[in-house]
């Protein structure tokens, strides 16, 4: 087992099966991220910017506060304000204030942002279905359960 990972990392052997599993997960995650980055770069944005746009699309036409966006991201990004700033600069999002609390700003999609995220969804749907047909539904469920265990153990 693990010959692809062993070869890629130039390892003679793993410290144990848990070490092999951890490295396998990290290498697979890195490869998946690289694929996401390539898709996003073709559209002149980052994967995180895409995920922010996708989150804002779910709330469209309303906006969301920074903390709501942050809580929905795959990777917690402490610089979510800067990410939104870049989207505003690119005219993909805008900031609005609410009548209830003028101090709080919400980010929401512009027409340009809505068009971009809609156009990119086909490419990202293709990415989201990468495992379909490559591993069984049962293996997908086992992988999900394992990831849940890992996340639970880190809290």
CSV table of C-alpha atoms in Angstrom, one decimal:
chain,number,residue,atom,x,y,z
A,1,UNK,CA,0.0,0.0,0.0
A,2,UNK,CA,1.0,3.6,-0.4
A,3,UNK,CA,3.4,3.1,-3.3
A,4,UNK,CA,2.3,6.3,-5.0
A,5,UNK,CA,2.9,8.4,-1.8
A,6,UNK,CA,6.1,6.6,-1.0
A,7,UNK,CA,7.5,7.2,-4.4
A,8,UNK,CA,6.3,10.8,-4.5
A,9,UNK,CA,7.8,11.6,-1.1
A,10,UNK,CA,11.0,9.5,-1.7
A,11,UNK,CA,10.3,7.5,1.5
A,12,UNK,CA,11.9,4.1,2.2
A,13,UNK,CA,9.1,3.3,4.6
A,14,UNK,CA,6.4,4.8,6.7
A,15,UNK,CA,6.6,5.1,10.5
A,16,UNK,CA,3.3,3.1,10.6
A,17,UNK,CA,-0.1,2.7,9.0
A,18,UNK,CA,-1.3,5.9,10.7
A,19,UNK,CA,1.6,7.9,9.3
A,20,UNK,CA,0.9,6.5,5.9
A,21,UNK,CA,-2.7,7.4,6.2
A,22,UNK,CA,-1.9,11.0,7.3
A,23,UNK,CA,0.6,11.6,4.5
A,24,UNK,CA,-1.9,10.1,2.0
A,25,UNK,CA,-4.6,12.5,3.2
A,26,UNK,CA,-2.2,15.5,3.0
A,27,UNK,CA,-0.9,14.6,-0.5
A,28,UNK,CA,-4.4,13.9,-1.8
A,29,UNK,CA,-5.6,17.2,-0.3
A,30,UNK,CA,-2.7,19.1,-1.9
A,31,UNK,CA,-3.5,17.6,-5.3
A,32,UNK,CA,-7.2,18.5,-5.0
A,33,UNK,CA,-6.3,22.1,-4.0
A,34,UNK,CA,-4.0,22.4,-7.0
A,35,UNK,CA,-6.9,21.4,-9.2
A,36,UNK,CA,-9.2,24.0,-7.6
A,37,UNK,CA,-6.5,26.7,-7.9
A,38,UNK,CA,-6.1,25.9,-11.6
A,39,UNK,CA,-9.8,26.3,-12.2
A,40,UNK,CA,-10.0,29.5,-10.2
A,41,UNK,CA,-6.9,31.0,-11.8
A,42,UNK,CA,-8.5,30.5,-15.3
A,43,UNK,CA,-11.1,32.9,-14.0
A,44,UNK,CA,-8.6,35.3,-12.4
A,45,UNK,CA,-9.6,34.6,-8.8
A,46,UNK,CA,-8.5,32.3,-6.0
A,47,UNK,CA,-10.4,29.3,-4.7
A,48,UNK,CA,-11.2,31.1,-1.5
A,49,UNK,CA,-12.7,34.0,-3.5
A,50,UNK,CA,-14.8,31.6,-5.4
A,51,UNK,CA,-16.1,30.0,-2.2
A,52,UNK,CA,-16.9,33.5,-0.9
A,53,UNK,CA,-18.8,34.2,-4.1
A,54,UNK,CA,-20.6,30.9,-3.9
A,55,UNK,CA,-21.6,31.6,-0.3
A,56,UNK,CA,-22.8,35.1,-1.3
A,57,UNK,CA,-24.8,33.5,-4.1
A,58,UNK,CA,-26.7,31.3,-1.6
A,59,UNK,CA,-27.7,34.5,0.2
A,60,UNK,CA,-28.4,36.5,-3.0
A,61,UNK,CA,-29.9,39.1,-3.3
A,62,UNK,CA,-29.3,39.7,0.4
A,63,UNK,CA,-25.9,40.0,1.7
A,64,UNK,CA,-24.0,38.4,4.6
A,65,UNK,CA,-21.9,39.8,7.4
A,66,UNK,CA,-18.2,38.9,7.5
A,67,UNK,CA,-18.6,36.5,10.4
A,68,UNK,CA,-21.4,34.6,8.5
A,69,UNK,CA,-19.1,34.2,5.5
A,70,UNK,CA,-16.2,33.2,7.7
A,71,UNK,CA,-18.3,30.5,9.5
A,72,UNK,CA,-19.1,28.9,6.1
A,73,UNK,CA,-15.7,28.7,4.6
A,74,UNK,CA,-13.8,25.5,4.2
A,75,UNK,CA,-10.6,27.1,5.5
A,76,UNK,CA,-11.1,29.6,8.3
A,77,UNK,CA,-9.6,32.8,6.8
A,78,UNK,CA,-8.7,35.5,9.4
A,79,UNK,CA,-8.3,37.9,6.5
A,80,UNK,CA,-11.9,37.5,5.1
A,81,UNK,CA,-12.1,41.3,5.1
A,82,UNK,CA,-9.2,41.5,2.6
A,83,UNK,CA,-10.8,38.8,0.5
A,84,UNK,CA,-14.0,40.8,0.4
A,85,UNK,CA,-12.0,44.0,-0.3
A,86,UNK,CA,-10.5,42.3,-3.4
A,87,UNK,CA,-13.9,41.1,-4.6
A,88,UNK,CA,-15.3,44.7,-4.1
A,89,UNK,CA,-12.2,46.1,-6.0
A,90,UNK,CA,-13.0,43.7,-8.9
A,91,UNK,CA,-16.6,44.7,-8.8
A,92,UNK,CA,-17.7,41.1,-8.0
A,93,UNK,CA,-19.2,42.1,-4.7
A,94,UNK,CA,-20.3,45.3,-2.9
A,95,UNK,CA,-20.7,46.4,0.6
A,96,UNK,CA,-24.0,47.6,1.9
A,97,UNK,CA,-25.3,48.7,5.4
A,98,UNK,CA,-28.6,47.5,6.9
A,99,UNK,CA,-31.3,49.8,8.2
A,100,UNK,CA,-31.2,47.9,11.6
A,101,UNK,CA,-27.5,48.5,12.2
A,102,UNK,CA,-25.7,51.1,10.2
A,103,UNK,CA,-22.4,50.1,11.8
A,104,UNK,CA,-22.6,46.6,10.3
A,105,UNK,CA,-21.7,46.1,6.7
A,106,UNK,CA,-22.8,43.2,4.6
A,107,UNK,CA,-21.2,41.9,1.4
A,108,UNK,CA,-23.4,40.9,-1.5
A,109,UNK,CA,-22.9,39.9,-5.1
A,110,UNK,CA,-23.0,42.4,-7.9
A,111,UNK,CA,-24.4,41.4,-11.3
A,112,UNK,CA,-20.8,40.8,-12.5
A,113,UNK,CA,-20.1,38.6,-9.4
A,114,UNK,CA,-23.3,36.6,-9.9
A,115,UNK,CA,-22.4,36.0,-13.6
A,116,UNK,CA,-18.9,34.8,-12.7
A,117,UNK,CA,-19.9,32.4,-10.0
A,118,UNK,CA,-22.7,31.1,-12.2
A,119,UNK,CA,-20.3,30.6,-15.1
A,120,UNK,CA,-17.7,28.9,-12.8
A,121,UNK,CA,-20.2,26.5,-11.2
A,122,UNK,CA,-20.1,24.1,-14.2
A,123,UNK,CA,-16.3,23.9,-13.8
A,124,UNK,CA,-16.5,23.5,-10.0
A,125,UNK,CA,-19.4,21.0,-10.3
A,126,UNK,CA,-17.0,18.9,-12.4
A,127,UNK,CA,-14.4,19.2,-9.6
A,128,UNK,CA,-17.1,18.4,-7.0
A,129,UNK,CA,-17.8,15.1,-8.9
A,130,UNK,CA,-14.1,14.0,-9.2
A,131,UNK,CA,-14.6,11.0,-7.0
A,132,UNK,CA,-17.8,9.9,-8.8
A,133,UNK,CA,-17.1,6.6,-10.5
A,134,UNK,CA,-13.5,6.4,-9.1
A,135,UNK,CA,-14.4,5.2,-5.7
A,136,UNK,CA,-17.6,3.5,-4.6
A,137,UNK,CA,-20.4,5.3,-2.7
A,138,UNK,CA,-19.6,3.0,0.3
A,139,UNK,CA,-15.9,4.1,0.1
A,140,UNK,CA,-17.0,7.8,-0.1
A,141,UNK,CA,-19.1,7.3,3.0
A,142,UNK,CA,-16.2,5.6,4.8
A,143,UNK,CA,-13.9,8.4,3.7
A,144,UNK,CA,-16.4,11.0,5.0
A,145,UNK,CA,-16.7,9.1,8.4
A,146,UNK,CA,-12.9,9.0,8.7
A,147,UNK,CA,-12.6,12.7,8.0
A,148,UNK,CA,-15.3,13.4,10.6
A,149,UNK,CA,-13.3,11.4,13.1
A,150,UNK,CA,-10.1,13.3,12.3
A,151,UNK,CA,-11.9,16.6,12.7
A,152,UNK,CA,-13.5,15.6,15.9
A,153,UNK,CA,-10.2,14.5,17.4
A,154,UNK,CA,-8.6,17.9,16.6
A,155,UNK,CA,-11.1,19.8,18.7
